[in-house]
CSV table of C-alpha atoms in Angstrom, one decimal:
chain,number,residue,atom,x,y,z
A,30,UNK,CA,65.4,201.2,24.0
A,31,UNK,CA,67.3,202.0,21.0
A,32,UNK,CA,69.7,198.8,19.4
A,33,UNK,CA,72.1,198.3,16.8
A,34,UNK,CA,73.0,194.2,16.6
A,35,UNK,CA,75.2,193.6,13.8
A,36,UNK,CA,76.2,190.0,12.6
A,37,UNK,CA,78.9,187.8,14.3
A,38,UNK,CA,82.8,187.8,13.4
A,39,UNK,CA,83.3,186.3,10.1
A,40,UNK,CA,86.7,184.5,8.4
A,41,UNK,CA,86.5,184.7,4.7
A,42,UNK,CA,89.1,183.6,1.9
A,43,UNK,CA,90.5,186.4,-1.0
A,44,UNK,CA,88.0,186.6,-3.4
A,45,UNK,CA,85.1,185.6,-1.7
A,46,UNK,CA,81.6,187.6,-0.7
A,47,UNK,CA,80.3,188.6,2.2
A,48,UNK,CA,77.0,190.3,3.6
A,49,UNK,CA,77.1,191.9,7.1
A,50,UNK,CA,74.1,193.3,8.7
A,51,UNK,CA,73.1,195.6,11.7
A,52,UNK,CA,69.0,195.2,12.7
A,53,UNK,CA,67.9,198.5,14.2
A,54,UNK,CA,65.3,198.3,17.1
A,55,UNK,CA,63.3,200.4,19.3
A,56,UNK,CA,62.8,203.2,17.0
A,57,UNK,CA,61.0,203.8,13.9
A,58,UNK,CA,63.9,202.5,11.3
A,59,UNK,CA,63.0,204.2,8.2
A,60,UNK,CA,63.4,207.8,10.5
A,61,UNK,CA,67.2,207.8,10.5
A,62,UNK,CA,69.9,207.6,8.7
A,63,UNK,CA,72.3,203.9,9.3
A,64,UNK,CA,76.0,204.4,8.8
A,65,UNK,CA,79.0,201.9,8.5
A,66,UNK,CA,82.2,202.9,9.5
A,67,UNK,CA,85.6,200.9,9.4
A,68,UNK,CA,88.5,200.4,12.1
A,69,UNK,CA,91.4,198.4,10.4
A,70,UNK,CA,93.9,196.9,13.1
A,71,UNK,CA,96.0,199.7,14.4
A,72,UNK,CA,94.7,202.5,12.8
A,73,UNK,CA,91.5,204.8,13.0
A,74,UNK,CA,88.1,205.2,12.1
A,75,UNK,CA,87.1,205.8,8.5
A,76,UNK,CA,83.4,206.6,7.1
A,77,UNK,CA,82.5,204.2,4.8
A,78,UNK,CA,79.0,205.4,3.6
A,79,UNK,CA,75.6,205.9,5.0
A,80,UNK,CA,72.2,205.0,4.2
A,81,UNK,CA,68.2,206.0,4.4
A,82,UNK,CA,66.8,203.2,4.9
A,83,UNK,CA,63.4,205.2,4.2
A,84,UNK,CA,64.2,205.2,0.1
A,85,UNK,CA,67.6,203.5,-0.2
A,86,UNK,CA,69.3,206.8,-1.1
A,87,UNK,CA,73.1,205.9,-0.8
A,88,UNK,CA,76.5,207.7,-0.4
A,89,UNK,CA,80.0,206.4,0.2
A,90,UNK,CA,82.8,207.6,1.1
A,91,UNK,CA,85.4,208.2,-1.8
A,92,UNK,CA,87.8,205.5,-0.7
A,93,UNK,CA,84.7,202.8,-0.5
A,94,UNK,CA,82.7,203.9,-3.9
A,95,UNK,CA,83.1,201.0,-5.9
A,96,UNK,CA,84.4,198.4,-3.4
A,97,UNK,CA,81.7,197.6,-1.0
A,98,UNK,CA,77.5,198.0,-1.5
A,99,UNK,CA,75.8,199.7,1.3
A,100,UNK,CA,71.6,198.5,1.4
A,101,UNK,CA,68.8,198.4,4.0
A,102,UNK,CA,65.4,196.4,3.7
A,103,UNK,CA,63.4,198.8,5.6
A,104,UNK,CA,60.7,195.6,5.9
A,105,UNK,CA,63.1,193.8,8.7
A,106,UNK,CA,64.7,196.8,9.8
A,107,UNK,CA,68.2,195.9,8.7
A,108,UNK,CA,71.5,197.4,6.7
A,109,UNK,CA,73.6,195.5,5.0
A,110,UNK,CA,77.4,196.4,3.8
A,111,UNK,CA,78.9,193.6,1.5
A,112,UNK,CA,81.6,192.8,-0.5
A,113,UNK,CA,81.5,190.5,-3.8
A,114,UNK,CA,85.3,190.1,-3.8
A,115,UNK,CA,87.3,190.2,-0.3
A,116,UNK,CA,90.3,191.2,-0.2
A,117,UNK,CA,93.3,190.8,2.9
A,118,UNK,CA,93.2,194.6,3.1
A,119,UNK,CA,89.4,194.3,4.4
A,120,UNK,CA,90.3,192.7,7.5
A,121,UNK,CA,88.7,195.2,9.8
A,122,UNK,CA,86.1,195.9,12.5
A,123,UNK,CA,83.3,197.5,11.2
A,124,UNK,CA,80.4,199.6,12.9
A,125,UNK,CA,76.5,200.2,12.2
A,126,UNK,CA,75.2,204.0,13.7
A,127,UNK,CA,72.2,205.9,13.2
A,128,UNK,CA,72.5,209.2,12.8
A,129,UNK,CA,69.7,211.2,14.8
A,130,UNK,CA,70.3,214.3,13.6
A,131,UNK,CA,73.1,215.9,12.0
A,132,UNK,CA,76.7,215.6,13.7
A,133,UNK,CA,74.8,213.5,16.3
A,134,UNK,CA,75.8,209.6,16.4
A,135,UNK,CA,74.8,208.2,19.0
A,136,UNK,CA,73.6,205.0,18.3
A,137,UNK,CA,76.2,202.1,17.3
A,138,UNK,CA,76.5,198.5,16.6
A,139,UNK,CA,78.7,196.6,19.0
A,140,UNK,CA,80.8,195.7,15.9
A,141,UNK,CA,81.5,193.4,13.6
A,142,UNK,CA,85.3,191.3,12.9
A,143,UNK,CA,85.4,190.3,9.5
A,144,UNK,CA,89.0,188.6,8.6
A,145,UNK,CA,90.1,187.8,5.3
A,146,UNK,CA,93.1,185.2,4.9
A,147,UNK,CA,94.3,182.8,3.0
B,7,UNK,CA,89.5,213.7,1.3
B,8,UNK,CA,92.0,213.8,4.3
B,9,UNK,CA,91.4,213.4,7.5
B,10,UNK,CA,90.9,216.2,10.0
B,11,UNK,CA,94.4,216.7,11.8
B,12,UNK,CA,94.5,216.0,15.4
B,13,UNK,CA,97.8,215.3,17.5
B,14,UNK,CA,98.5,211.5,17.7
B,15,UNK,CA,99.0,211.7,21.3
B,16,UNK,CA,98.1,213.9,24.3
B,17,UNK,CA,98.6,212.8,28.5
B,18,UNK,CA,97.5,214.4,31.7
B,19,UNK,CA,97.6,213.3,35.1
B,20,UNK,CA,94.6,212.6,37.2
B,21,UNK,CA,92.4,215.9,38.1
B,22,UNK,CA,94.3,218.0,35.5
B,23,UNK,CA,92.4,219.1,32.0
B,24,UNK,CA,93.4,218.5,28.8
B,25,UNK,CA,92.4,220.0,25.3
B,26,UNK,CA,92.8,217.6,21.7
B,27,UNK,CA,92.5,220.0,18.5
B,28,UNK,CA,90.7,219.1,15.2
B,29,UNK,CA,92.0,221.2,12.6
B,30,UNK,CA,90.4,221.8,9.6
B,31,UNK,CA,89.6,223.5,6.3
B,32,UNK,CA,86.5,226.1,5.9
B,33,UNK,CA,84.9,223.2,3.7
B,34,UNK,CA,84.5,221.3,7.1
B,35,UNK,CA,85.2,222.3,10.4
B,36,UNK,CA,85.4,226.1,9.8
B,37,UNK,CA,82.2,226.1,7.6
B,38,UNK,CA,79.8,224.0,9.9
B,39,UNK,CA,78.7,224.0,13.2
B,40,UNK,CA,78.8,219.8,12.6
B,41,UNK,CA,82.0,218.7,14.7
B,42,UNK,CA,81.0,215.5,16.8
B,43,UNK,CA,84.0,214.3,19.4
B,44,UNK,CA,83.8,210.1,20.2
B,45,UNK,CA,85.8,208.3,22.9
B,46,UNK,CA,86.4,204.9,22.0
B,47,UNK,CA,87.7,202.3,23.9
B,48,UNK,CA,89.2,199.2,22.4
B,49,UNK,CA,87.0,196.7,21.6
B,50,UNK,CA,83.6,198.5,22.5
B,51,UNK,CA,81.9,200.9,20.3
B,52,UNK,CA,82.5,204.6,19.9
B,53,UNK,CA,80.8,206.9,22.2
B,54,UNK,CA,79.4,210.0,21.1
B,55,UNK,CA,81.1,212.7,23.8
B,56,UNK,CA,80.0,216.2,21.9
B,57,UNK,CA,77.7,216.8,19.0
B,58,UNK,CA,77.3,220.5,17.3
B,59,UNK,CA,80.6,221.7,18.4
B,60,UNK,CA,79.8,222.2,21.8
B,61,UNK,CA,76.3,220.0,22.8
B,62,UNK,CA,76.9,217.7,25.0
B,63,UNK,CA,74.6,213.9,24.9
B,64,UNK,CA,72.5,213.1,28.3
B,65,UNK,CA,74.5,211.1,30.3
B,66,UNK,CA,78.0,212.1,29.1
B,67,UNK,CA,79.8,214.1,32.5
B,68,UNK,CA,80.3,217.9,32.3
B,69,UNK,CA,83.5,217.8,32.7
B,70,UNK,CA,83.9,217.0,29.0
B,71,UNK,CA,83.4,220.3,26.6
B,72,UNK,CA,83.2,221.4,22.9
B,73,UNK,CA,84.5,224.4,21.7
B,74,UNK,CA,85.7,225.7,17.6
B,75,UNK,CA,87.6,228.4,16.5
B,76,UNK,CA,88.1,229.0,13.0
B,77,UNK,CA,88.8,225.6,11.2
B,78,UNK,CA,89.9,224.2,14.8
B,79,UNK,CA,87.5,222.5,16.6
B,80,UNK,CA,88.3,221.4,20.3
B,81,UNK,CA,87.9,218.7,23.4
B,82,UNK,CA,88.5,219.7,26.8
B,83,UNK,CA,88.5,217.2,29.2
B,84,UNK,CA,88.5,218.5,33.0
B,85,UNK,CA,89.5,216.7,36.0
B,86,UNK,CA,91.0,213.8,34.5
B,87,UNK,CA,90.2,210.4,35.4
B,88,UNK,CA,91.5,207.2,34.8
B,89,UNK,CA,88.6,205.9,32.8
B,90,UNK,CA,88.8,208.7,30.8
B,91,UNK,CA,92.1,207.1,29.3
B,92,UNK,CA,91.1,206.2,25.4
B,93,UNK,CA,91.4,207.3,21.6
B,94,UNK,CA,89.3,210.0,20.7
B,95,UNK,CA,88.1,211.2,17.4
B,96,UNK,CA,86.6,214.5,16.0
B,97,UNK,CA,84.2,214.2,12.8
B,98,UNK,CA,83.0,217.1,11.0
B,99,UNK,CA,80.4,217.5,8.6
B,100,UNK,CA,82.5,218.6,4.8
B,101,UNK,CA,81.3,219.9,1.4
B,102,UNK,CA,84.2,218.4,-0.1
B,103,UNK,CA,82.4,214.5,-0.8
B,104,UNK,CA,79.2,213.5,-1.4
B,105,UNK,CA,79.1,211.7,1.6
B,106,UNK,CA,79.5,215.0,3.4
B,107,UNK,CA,81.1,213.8,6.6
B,108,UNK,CA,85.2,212.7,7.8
B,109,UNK,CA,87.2,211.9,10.7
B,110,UNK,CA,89.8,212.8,12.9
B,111,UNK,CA,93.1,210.8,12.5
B,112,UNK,CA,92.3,209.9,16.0
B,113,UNK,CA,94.3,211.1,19.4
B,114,UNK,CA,95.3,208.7,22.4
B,115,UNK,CA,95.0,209.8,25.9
B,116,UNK,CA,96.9,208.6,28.3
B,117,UNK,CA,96.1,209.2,32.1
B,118,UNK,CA,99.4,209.1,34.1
């Protein structure tokens, strides 16, 4: 059976880092493509970036390049997204997927609550 | 890059069918045959409803259905149910970003 298990909820300070991951089981992990995608309260869902975990080739979403770091060590099966500065705007949930094949997501994490506050 | 366009809002009342538009440019919806549709119920993850415009997952009912035209891609939900009250999103694949995919602004169903 296929799994996504992302990290727990996590309360973080401005300015602070942070490291969420999403451990893909039940499949062979380097074969797909991970994505992270972002729900802020009240509003949407938004691409962040996605990931091979095969060679660590990375894209991001325009709005993301530059604030966040997508990675994957394919030798524990896992994606990572972190931050090295939080910021109050962050506060979101955000979601693991693997892509099987092109527009088709099936696979997702059951989320992770990250909060930033002073 | 924006966001696809889909109405913020759409209702129907039990055993009617509904249809939620994606509209588009040619560098996404109307250039690909990549348009994904996701129901997503607070607090769980997304579920994928359609992938390819119009294939439908095993397991997800027939009574939901993919269709494009142009730079609009479609959702039609048939004999509405209850449980089938959620937000739904479109995604299509886009040359415009080197991340090559984007979203739907989202539309909430609401089952009278």
């Amino acid at each position: 059976e296929v799994q996504l298990v992302q990290s727990g909820a996590d309360v973080k300070k401005p300015g602070e880092s942070l490291r969420i991951s999403c451990k893909g089981s039940g499949y062979r992990f380097t074969g797909y493509w991970i994505a992270w995608v972002r729900q802020m309260p009240g509003k949407g869902l938004e691409w962040v970036g996605i990931i091979n975990p095969a060679d660590s080739d990375t894209r991001y979403s325009p709005s993301f390049q530059g604030q966040v770091t997508i990675s994957a060590d394919k030798s524990i099966n896992t994606a990572y997204l972190q931050w090295s500065s939080l910021k109050a705007s962050d506060t979101a949930m955000y979601y693991c997927a693997r892509q099987t094949s092109a527009s088709n997501i099936a696979y997702w994490g059951q989320g992770a609550l990250v909060t930033v506050s002073s | 890059q924006s966001a696809l366009t889909q109405p913020a809002s759409v209702s129907g009342s039990p055993g009617q069918s509904i249809t939620i538009s994606c509209t588009g440019t040619s560098s996404d919806v109307g250039g690909y045959n990549f348009v994904a549709w996701y129901q997503h119920h607070p607090g769980k993850a997304p579920k994928l409803m359609i992938y390819d415009v119009a294939n439908r997952p095993s397991g997800v009912s027939s009574r939901f259905s993919g269709s494009k035209s142009g730079n609009t891609a479609s959702l039609t939900i048939s004999g509405l149910q209850a449980e089938d009250e959620a937000d739904y999103y479109c995604n299509s694949y886009t040359s415009s970003t080197t991340l090559g995919w984007v979203f739907g602004g989202g539309t909430k169903l609401t089952v009278l």
